[in-house]
Tab-separated table of C-alpha atoms in Angstrom:
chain	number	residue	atom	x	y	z
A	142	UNK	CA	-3.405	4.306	0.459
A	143	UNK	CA	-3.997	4.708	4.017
A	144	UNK	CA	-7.518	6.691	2.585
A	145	UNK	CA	-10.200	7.583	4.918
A	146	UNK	CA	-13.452	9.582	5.338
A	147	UNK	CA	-12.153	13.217	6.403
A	148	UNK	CA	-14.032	12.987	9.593
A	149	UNK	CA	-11.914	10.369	10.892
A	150	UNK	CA	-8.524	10.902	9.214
A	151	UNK	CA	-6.410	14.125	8.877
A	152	UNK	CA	-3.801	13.382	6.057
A	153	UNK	CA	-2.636	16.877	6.208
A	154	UNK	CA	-0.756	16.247	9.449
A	155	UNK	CA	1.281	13.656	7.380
A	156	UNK	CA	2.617	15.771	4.953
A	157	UNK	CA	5.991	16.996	5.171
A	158	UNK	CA	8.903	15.572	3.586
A	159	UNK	CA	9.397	12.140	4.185
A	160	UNK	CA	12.234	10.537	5.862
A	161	UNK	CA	13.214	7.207	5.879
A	162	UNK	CA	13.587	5.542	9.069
A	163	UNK	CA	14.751	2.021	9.907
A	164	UNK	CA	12.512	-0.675	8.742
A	165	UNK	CA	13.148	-2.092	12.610
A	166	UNK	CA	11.277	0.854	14.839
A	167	UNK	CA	7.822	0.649	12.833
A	168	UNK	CA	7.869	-3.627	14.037
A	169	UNK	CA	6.893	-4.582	17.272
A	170	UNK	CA	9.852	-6.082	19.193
A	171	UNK	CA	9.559	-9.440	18.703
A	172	UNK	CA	9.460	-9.417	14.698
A	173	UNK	CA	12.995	-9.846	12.672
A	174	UNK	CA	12.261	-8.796	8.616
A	175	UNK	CA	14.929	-11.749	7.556
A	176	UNK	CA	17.050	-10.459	4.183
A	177	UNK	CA	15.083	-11.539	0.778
A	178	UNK	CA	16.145	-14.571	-0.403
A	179	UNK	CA	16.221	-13.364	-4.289
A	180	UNK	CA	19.780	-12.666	-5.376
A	181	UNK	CA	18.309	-8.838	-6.577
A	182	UNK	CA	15.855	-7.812	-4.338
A	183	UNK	CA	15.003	-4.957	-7.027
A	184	UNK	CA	13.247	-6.982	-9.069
A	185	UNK	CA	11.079	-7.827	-6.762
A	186	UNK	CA	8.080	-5.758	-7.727
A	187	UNK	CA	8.424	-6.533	-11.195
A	188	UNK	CA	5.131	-8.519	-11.232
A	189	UNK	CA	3.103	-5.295	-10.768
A	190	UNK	CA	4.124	-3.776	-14.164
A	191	UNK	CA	1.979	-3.270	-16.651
A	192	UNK	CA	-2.091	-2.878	-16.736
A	193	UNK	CA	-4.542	-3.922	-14.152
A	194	UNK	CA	-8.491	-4.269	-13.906
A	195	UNK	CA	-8.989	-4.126	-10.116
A	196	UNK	CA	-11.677	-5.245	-7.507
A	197	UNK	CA	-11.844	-2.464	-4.381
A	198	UNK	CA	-13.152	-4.091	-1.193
A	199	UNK	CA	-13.261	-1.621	1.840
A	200	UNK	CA	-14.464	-1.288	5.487
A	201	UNK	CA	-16.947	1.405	5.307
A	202	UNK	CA	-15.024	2.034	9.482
A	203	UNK	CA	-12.046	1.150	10.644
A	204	UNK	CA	-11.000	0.017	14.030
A	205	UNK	CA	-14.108	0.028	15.431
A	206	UNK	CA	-15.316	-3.761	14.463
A	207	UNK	CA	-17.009	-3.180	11.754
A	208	UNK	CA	-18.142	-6.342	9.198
A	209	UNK	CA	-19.868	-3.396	6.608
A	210	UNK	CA	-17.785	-3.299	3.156
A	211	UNK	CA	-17.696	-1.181	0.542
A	212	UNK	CA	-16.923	-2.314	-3.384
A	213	UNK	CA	-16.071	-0.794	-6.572
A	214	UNK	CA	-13.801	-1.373	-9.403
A	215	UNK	CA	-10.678	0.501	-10.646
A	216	UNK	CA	-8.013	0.748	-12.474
A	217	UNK	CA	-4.091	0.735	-12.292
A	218	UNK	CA	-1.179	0.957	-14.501
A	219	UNK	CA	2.337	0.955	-13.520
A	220	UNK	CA	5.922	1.729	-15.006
A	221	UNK	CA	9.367	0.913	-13.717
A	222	UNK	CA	11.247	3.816	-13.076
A	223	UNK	CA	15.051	4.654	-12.441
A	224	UNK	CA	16.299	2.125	-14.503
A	225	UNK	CA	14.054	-0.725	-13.087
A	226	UNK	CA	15.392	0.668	-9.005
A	227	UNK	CA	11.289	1.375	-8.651
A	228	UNK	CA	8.126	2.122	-10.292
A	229	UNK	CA	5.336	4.048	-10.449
A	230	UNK	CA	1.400	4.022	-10.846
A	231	UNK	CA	-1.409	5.370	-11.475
A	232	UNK	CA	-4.834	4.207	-9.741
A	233	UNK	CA	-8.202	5.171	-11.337
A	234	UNK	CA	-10.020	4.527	-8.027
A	235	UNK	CA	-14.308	4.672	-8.440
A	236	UNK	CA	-15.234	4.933	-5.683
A	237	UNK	CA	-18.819	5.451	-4.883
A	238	UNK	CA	-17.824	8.379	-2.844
A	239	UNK	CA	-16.521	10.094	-5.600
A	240	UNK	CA	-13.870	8.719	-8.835
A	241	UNK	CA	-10.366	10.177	-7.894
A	242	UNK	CA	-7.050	9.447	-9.279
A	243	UNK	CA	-3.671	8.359	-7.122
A	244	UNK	CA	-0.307	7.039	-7.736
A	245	UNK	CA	2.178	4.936	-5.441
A	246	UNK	CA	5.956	5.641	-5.943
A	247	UNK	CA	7.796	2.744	-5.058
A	248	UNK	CA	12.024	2.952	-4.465
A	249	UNK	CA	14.041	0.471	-3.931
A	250	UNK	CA	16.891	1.180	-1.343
A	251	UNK	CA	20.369	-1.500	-2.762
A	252	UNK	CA	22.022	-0.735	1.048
A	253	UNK	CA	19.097	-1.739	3.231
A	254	UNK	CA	17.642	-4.120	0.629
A	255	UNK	CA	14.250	-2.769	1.365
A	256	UNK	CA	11.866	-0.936	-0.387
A	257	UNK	CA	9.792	2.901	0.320
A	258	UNK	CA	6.139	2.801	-1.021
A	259	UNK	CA	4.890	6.655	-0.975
A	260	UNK	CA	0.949	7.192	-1.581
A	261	UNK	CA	0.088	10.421	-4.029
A	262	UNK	CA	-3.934	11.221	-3.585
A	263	UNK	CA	-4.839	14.135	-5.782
A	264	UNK	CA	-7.497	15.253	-2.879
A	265	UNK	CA	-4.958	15.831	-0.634
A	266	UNK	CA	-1.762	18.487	-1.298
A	267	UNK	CA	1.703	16.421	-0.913
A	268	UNK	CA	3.234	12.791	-0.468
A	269	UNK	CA	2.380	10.645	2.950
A	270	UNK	CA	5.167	9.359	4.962
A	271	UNK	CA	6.409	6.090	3.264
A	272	UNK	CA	5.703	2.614	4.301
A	273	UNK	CA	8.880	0.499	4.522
A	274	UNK	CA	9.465	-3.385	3.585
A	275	UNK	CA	10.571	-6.010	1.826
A	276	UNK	CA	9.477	-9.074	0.461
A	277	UNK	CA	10.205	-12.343	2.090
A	278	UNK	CA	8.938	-15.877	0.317
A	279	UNK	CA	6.829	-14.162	-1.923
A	280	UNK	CA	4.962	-11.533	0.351
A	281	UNK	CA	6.086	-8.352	0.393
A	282	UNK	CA	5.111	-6.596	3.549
A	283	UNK	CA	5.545	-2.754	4.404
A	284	UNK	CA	5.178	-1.017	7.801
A	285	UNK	CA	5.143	2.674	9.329
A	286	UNK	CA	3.479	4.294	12.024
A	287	UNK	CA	0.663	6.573	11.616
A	288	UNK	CA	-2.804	8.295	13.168
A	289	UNK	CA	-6.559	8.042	12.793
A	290	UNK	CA	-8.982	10.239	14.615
A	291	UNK	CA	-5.857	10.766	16.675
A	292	UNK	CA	-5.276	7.510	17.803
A	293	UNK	CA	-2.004	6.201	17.202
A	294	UNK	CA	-1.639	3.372	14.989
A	295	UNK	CA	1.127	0.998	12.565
A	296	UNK	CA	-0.263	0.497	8.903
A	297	UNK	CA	0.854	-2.402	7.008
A	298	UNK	CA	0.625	-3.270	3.327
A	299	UNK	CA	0.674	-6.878	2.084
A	300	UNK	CA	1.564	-7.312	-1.746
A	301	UNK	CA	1.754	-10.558	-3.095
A	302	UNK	CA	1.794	-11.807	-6.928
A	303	UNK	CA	-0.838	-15.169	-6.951
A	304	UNK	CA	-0.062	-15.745	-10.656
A	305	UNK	CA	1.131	-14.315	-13.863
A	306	UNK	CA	-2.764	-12.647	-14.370
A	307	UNK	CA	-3.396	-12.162	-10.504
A	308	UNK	CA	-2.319	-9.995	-7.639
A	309	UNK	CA	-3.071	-8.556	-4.393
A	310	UNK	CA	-2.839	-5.711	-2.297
A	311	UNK	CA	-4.233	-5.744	1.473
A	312	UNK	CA	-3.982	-2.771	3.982
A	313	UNK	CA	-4.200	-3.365	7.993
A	314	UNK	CA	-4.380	-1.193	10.867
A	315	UNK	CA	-3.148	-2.006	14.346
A	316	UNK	CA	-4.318	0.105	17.374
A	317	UNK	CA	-2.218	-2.398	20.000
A	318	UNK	CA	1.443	-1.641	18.465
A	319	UNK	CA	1.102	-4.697	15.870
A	320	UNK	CA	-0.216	-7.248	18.486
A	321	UNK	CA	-3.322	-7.494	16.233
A	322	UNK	CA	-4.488	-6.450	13.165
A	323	UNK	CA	-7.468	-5.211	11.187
A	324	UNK	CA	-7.269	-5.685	7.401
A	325	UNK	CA	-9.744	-2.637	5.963
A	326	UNK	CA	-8.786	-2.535	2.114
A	327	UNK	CA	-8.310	-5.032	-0.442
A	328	UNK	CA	-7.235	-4.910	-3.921
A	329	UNK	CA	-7.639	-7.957	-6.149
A	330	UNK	CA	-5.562	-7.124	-9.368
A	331	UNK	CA	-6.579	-8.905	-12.778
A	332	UNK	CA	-4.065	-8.297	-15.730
A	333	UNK	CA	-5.448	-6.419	-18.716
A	334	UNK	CA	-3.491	-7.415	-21.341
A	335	UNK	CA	0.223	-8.645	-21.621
A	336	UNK	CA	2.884	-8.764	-18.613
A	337	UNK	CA	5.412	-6.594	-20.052
């Protein structure tokens, strides 16, 4: 999701072929990601499938201290894949910048017992580098390492299930190697229709 204004983010230096790289080297030192306590971490994400109204709330700039946000509604639906091992979405996003479609992949990984969340954007060419995470009481949180405006930064996404009709997705940026961070996009999902 990582999204930004093309002044002050260049996706296309993120797109190559991803690699996965321990879950360990994106945290700061002192953090420990304990092992989920659910007997099949796979099923984890299994909250997010089906059909969602959604609420957008984003920092119009990011990292610079900004208190201006941004809102507009969207869409999302999203499948399980691979035999429930990960699903995939699609996000009407309408933003007032311009309505534009995207999809996250996410894959779970049964030897790490973590998850890969990849972000599709159909204005940019390619796949970004995956965050990597797993969920832990509840949360789900998701880390890499990343650049805006060439400034090195971690990006961290927060996913967390409030109810059977009610989710939400957060996005932060850290500019101190995960000392602090700055949350700059919010989804609030509602459930159209069914869980399936």
């Amino acid at each position: 999701m990582k999204e930004c204004s093309d002044t002050d983010f260049d996706r296309r230096r993120l797109l190559a072929a991803a690699t996965i790289i321990p879950i360990t080297s994106l945290l700061p030192a002192a953090s420990v990601i304990a092992k989920p306590s659910s007997p099949d971490a796979s099923k984890q994400f299994d909250f997010l499938i089906g059909r969602w109204d959604v609420r957008h709330r984003k920092l119009k700039v990011r990292l610079q201290q900004s208190d201006e946000w941004i809102e507009f509604a969207g869409s999302l639906e999203v499948k399980p894949i691979l035999a429930g091992k990960g699903n995939i979405d699609e996000n009407v996003l309408n933003d007032p910048s311009g309505r534009y479609l995207a999809s996250s992949l996410r894959v779970f990984d049964p030897k790490l017992l973590q998850w890969s969340i990849y972000w599709i954007d159909e204005r940019f060419p390619g796949i970004e580098k995956p965050v990597i995470g797993r969920f832990e009481g509840g949360v789900g949180q998701f880390y890499t390492d990343d650049n805006l405006a060439g400034q090195s930064i971690k990006v961290r996404f927060t996913y967390q299930s409030t109810d059977a009709k009610k989710a939400i997705w957060t996005q932060a940026f850290s500019a101190d190697s995960g000392d602090s961070w700055e949350t700059n996009w919010i989804m609030e999902f509602s459930r159209n229709g069914k869980p399936q």
